[in-house]
XYZ file of C-alpha atoms in Angstrom:
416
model
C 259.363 -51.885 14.937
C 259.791 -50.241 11.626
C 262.099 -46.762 11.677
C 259.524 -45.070 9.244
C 262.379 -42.069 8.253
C 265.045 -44.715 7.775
C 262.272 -46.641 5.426
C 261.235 -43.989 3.242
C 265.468 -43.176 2.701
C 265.633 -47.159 2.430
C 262.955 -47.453 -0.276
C 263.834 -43.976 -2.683
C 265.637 -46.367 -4.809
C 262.670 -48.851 -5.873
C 259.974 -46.378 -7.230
C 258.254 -49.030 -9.429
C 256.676 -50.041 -5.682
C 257.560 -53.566 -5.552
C 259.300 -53.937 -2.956
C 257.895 -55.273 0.405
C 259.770 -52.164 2.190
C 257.507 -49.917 0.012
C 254.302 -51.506 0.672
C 255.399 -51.624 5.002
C 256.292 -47.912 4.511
C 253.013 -47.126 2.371
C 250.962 -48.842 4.996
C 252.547 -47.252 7.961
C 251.894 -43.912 6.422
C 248.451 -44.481 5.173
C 247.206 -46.363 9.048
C 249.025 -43.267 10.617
C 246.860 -40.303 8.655
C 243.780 -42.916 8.957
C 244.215 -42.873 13.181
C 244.941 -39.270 12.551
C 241.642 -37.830 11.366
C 238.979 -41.116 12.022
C 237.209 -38.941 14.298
C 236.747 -36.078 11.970
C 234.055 -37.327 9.702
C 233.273 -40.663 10.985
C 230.491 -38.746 13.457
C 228.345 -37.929 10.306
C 227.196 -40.904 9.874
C 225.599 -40.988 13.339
C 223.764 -37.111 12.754
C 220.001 -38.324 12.777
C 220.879 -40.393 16.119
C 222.789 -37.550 17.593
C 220.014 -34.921 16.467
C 217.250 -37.279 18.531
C 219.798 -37.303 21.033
C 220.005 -33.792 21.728
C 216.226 -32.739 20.327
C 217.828 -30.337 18.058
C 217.651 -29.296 14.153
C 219.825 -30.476 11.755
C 221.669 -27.380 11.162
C 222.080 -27.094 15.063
C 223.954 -30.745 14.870
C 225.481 -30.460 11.870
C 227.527 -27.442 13.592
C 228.300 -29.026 16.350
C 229.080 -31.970 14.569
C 231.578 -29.736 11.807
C 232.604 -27.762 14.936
C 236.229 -29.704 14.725
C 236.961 -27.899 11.432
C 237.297 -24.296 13.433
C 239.841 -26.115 15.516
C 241.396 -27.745 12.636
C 241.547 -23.939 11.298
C 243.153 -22.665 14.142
C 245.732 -25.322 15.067
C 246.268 -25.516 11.070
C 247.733 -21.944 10.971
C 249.284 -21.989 14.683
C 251.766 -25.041 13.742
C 252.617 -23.451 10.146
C 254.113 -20.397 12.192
C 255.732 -22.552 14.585
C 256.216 -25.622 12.571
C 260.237 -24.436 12.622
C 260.636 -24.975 15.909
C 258.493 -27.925 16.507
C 259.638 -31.461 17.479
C 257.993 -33.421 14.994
C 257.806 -36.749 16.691
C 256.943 -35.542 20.028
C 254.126 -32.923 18.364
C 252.204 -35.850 16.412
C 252.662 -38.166 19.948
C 250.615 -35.446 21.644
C 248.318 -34.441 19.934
C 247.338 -37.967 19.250
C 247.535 -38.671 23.035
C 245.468 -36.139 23.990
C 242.884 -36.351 21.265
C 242.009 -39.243 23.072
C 240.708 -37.125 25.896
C 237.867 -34.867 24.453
C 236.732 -37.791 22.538
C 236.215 -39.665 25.556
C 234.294 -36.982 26.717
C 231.901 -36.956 24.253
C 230.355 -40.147 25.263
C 229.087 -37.618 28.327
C 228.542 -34.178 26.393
C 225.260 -32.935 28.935
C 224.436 -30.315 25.813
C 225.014 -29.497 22.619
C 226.840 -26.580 23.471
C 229.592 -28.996 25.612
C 229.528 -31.304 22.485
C 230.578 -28.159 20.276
C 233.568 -27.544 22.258
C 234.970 -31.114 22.618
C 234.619 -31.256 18.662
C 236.868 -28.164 18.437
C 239.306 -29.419 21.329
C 239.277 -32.441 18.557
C 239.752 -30.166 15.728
C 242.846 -28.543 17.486
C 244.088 -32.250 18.181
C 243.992 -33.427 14.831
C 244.695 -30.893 12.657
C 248.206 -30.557 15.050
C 248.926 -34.266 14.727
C 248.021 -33.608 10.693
C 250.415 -30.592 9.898
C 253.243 -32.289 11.741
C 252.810 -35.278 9.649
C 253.253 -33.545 6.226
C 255.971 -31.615 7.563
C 258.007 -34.623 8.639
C 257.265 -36.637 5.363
C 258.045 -33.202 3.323
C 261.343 -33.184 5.122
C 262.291 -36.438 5.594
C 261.169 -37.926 1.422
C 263.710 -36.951 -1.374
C 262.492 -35.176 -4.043
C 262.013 -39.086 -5.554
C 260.074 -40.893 -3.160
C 257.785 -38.523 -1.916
C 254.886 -38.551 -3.609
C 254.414 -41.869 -3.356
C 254.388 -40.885 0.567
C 252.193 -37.721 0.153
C 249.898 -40.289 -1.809
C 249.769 -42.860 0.890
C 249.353 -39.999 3.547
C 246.220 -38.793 1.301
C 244.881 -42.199 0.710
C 244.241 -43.209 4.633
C 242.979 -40.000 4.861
C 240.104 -40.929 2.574
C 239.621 -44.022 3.682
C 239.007 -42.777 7.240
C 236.073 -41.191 5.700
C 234.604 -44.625 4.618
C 235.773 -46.817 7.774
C 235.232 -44.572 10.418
C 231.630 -43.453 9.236
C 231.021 -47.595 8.629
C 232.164 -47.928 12.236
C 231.004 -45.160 14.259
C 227.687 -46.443 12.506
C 227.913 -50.233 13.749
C 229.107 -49.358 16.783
C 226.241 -47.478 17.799
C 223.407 -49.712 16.153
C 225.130 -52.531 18.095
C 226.117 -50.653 21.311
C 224.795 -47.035 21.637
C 225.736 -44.015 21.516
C 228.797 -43.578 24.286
C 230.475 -46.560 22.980
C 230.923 -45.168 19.598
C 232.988 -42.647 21.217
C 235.231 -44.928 23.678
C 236.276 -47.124 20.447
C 236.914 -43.812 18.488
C 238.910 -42.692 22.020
C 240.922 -46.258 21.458
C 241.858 -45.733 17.630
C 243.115 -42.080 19.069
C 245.469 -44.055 21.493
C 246.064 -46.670 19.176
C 247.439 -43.913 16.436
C 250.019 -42.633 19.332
C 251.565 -45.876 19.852
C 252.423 -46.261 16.083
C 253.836 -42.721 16.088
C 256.188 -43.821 19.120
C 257.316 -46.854 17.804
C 257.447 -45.683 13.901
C 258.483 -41.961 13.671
C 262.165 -41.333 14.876
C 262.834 -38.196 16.687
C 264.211 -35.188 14.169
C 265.484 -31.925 14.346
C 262.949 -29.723 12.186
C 264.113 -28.480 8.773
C 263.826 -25.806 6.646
C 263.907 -23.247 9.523
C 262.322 -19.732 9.141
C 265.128 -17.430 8.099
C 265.346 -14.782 11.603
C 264.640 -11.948 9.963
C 261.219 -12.795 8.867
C 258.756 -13.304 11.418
C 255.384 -15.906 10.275
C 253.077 -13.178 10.245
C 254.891 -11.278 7.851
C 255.947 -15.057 5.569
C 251.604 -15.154 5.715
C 250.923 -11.597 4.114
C 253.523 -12.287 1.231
C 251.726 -14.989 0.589
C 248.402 -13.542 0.404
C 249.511 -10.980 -1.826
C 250.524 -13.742 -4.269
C 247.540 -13.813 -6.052
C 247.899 -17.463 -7.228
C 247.936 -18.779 -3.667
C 245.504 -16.317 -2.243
C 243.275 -18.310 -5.119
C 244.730 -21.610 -3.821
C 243.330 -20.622 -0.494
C 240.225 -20.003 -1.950
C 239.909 -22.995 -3.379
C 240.690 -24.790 -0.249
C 237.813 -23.168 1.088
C 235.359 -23.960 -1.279
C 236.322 -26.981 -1.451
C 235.836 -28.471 2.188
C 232.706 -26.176 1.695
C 231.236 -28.369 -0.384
C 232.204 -31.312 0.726
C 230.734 -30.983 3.964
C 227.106 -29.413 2.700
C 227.197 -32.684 0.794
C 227.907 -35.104 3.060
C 226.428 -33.955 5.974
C 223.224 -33.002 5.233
C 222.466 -36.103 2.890
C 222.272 -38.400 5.989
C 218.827 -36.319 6.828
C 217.492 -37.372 3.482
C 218.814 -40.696 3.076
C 216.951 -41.459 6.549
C 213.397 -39.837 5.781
C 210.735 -40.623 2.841
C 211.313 -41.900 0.389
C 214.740 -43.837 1.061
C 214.083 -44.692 4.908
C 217.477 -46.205 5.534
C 218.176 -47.320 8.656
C 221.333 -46.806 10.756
C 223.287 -49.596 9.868
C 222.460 -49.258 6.397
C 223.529 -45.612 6.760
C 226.432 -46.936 7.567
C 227.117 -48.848 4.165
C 226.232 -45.905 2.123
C 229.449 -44.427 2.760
C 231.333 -47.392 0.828
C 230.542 -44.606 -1.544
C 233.892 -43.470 -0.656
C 235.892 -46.809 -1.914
C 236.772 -45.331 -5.668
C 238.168 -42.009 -3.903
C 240.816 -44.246 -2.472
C 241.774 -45.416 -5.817
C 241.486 -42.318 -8.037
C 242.992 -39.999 -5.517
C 246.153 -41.579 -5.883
C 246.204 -40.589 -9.253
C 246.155 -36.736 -8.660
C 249.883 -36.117 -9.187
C 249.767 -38.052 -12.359
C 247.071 -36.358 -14.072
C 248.573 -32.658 -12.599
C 251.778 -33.610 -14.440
C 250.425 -34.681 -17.604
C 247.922 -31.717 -17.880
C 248.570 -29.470 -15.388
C 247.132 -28.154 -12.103
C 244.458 -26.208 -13.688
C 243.006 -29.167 -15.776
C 243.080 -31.281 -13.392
C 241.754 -29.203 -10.701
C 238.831 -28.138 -13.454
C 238.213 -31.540 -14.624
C 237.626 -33.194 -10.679
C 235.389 -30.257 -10.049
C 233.069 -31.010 -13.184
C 232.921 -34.855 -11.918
C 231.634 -33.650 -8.051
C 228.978 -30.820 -10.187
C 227.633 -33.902 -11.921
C 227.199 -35.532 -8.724
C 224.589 -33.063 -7.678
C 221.252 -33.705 -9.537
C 221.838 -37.452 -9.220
C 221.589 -36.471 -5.220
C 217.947 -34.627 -5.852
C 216.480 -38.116 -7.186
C 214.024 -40.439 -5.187
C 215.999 -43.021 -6.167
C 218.579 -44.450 -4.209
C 221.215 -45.850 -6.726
C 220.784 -41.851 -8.490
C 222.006 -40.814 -4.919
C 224.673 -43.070 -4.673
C 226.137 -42.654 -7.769
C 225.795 -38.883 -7.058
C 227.713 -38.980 -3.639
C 230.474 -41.017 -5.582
C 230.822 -38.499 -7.954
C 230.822 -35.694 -5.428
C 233.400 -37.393 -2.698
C 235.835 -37.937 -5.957
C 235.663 -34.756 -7.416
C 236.206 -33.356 -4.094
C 239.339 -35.384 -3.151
C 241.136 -35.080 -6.747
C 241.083 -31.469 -6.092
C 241.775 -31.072 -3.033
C 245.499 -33.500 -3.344
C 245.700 -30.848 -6.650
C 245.725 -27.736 -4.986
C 246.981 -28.669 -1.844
C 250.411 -29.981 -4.368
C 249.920 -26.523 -6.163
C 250.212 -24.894 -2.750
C 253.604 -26.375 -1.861
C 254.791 -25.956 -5.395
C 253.922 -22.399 -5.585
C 255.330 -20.832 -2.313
C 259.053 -21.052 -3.539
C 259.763 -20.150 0.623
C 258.127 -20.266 4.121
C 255.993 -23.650 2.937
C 255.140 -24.568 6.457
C 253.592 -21.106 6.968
C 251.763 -21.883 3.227
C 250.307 -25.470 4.029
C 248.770 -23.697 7.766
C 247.141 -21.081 6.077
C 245.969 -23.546 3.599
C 244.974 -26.086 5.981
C 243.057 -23.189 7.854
C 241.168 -21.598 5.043
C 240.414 -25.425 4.289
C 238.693 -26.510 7.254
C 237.110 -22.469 7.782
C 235.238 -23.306 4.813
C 234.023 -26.375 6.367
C 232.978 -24.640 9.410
C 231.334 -22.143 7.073
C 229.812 -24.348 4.666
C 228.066 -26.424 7.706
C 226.835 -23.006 9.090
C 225.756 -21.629 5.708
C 223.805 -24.737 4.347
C 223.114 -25.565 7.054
C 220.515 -23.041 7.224
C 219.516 -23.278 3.639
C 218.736 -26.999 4.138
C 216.693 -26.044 7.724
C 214.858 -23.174 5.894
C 214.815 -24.416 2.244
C 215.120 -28.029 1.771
C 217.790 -30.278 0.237
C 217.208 -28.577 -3.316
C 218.571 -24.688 -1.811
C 221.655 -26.730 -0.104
C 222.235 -28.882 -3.437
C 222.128 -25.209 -4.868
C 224.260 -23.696 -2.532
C 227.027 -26.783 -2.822
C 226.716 -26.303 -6.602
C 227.748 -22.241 -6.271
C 231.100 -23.349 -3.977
C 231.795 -25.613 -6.873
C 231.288 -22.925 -9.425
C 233.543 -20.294 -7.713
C 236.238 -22.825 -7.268
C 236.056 -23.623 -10.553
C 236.820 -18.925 -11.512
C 239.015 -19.384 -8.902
C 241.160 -22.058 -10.625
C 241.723 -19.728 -13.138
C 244.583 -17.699 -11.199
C 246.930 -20.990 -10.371
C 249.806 -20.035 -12.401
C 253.154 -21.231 -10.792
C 255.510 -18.527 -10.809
C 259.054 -18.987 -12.982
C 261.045 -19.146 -9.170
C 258.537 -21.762 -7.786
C 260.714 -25.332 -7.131
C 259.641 -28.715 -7.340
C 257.101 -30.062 -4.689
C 256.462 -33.177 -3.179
C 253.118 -33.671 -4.004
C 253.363 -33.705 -7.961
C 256.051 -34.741 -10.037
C 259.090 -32.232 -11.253
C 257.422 -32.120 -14.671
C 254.624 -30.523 -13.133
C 253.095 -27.743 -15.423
C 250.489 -24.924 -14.808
């Protein structure tokens, strides 16, 4: 099998992306962030089932559902302080390994509240398997090839979010509920046998220097105000982006669109130009710079939202697109901003992004979650529309500073 460090090194000399090396390596990279995180969203597209399931509200389930993002959050900033001292190969084999477990269990969750905790012992899994990944690609691309890497790495990640609802939606039309989760259990397994025979074993890099513990590399990034904003941004992000797409299902299956679960299914195709223009995010950062960009994605999801408030289904589709590419574009933006802008201790940067990322999924599902239980659809569209909004003041502050080196994620050009 392929030797996916000895590829990337292989390919940095063809970046016009012609060569079959650089479509094997692109693939590997994209199929190993798609196994990654398939489980994350893919169970939203099964909510209404799962609610009747259970006999619970739809902020209830939507929690438990979202419930992975606090253990994304967690394992997130637990492997940036230890990311130095982590093997990456045998980290990502792991956690991929043992995601398998809780998902297996899920087919059996007795009660909501087990179902909660096998979504965070998920969470944990993939968000662990997730970090690793970035770090190794970070380490392992030159300066050249790697954003054609991050870009691949990004890409499967969104495309996850279209196959794996499409599937976890046939699945159980066809076959039930439990099955969903023993496929889902096989992609897990399936994603640690590519890791094994793909990813070479390598010493981590770009060690913490001794005299500076993580804690202390985390509060001198906080008090940089641009990434404390870049955190914040993270946040609102994922905050939207899960008010949106998880409490939609409720209305695309009631009066007046009635779709059924299958066709629930196919909704989420809505996803397909977020695989295209999210690849274009480091382009468009270094032609106009992070804060454009970043503003301009945002005001593409905001014009997403009173499409979603129509009767009409096309309105609502063409909302969701809107939404789920606004959403991505700014989300490759500032997470490139984040590893441009912390000139040291990046693997302690990307955890605490990755953490206040998937927090303000947890909180978003908790927070709408209740306005769409109390309120309606229109309060949540509301409250999705504020996250967007504060992102958008929040922008504002992402000034690189004049020590900050080139990052991975972006082009060298890159400018604020």
């Amino acid at each position: 099998m392929t030797d996916l460090s000895a590829q990337i090194k292989a390919d940095a000399m063809d970046m016009h992306g012609h060569s079959p090396g650089v479509v094997l390596r692109s693939l590997i990279i994209g199929l190993t962030a798609f196994l990654t995180v398939v489980d994350l969203f893919a169970t939203q597209a099964i909510l209404p089932s799962l609610t009747r399931h259970y006999n619970v509200t739809p902020a209830a389930m939507g929690f438990a559902v979202n419930a992975s993002t606090m253990g994304m959050a967690i394992a997130g900033l637990v492997v940036g302080f230890l990311s130095p001292h982590i093997d990456r190969r045998l980290g990502i084999l792991l956690s991929l390994a043992l995601l398998a477990i809780p998902t297996t269990l899920l087919a059996s969750a007795p009660d909501l509240t087990v179902f909660t905790i096998l979504r965070v012992l998920q969470g944990l899994c993939m968000a662990s398997a997730f970090a690793l990944t970035l770090a190794y690609l970070g380490e392992q691309c030159t300066s050249m090839d790697a954003g054609g890497a991050f870009a691949a790495y990004i890409t499967g990640n969104v495309a996850s979010n279209l196959i794996g609802r499409l599937v976890s939606a046939a699945m159980v039309d066809s076959f039930g509920l439990a099955s969903n989760f023993y496929f889902f259990a096989l992609l897990n397994l399936a994603g640690a046998v590519l890791v094994y025979f793909t990813i070479p074993h390598v010493r981590p890099m770009h060690a913490m220097p001794a005299a500076q513990s993580p804690f202390v590399a985390m509060i001198a990034h906080w008090r940089d105000p641009a990434l404390r904003s870049a955190f914040a941004i993270g946040f609102c992000i994922l905050f939207a982006f899960i008010g949106t797409f998880t409490f939609v299902n409720f209305v695309l299956v009631r009066a007046p669109l009635l779709l059924g679960r299958m066709d629930l299914g196919f909704v989420y195709f809505v996803f397909a130009p977020s695989v295209v223009t999210t690849l274009f995010a480091g382009k468009a950062v270094a032609r106009f710079g992070t804060r454009p960009a970043i503003w301009g994605a945002l005001a593409v999801a905001a014009l997403g939202l009173p499409l979603m408030l129509s009767s009409h289904l096309p309105y609502v589709l063409a909302g969701m697109v809107l939404v789920g590419v606004g959403t991505f574009f700014a989300q490759a933006s500032a997470t490139g901003f984040v590893g441009h802008a912390a000139h040291e201790n990046r693997g302690v940067a990307s955890g605490t992004y990755l953490a206040c990322y998937f927090f303000g999924g947890m909180v978003g599902s908790a927070v709408l979650g209740q306005l769409f239980d109390r309120f309606g659809w229109t309060a949540c569209v509301a409250g999705i529309g504020a996250a967007l909004v504060a992102a958008g003041v929040l922008t504002a502050e992402l000034r690189l500073p004049s020590h900050a080196g080139e990052t991975p994620m972006v082009p060298a050009k890159t400018r604020d």
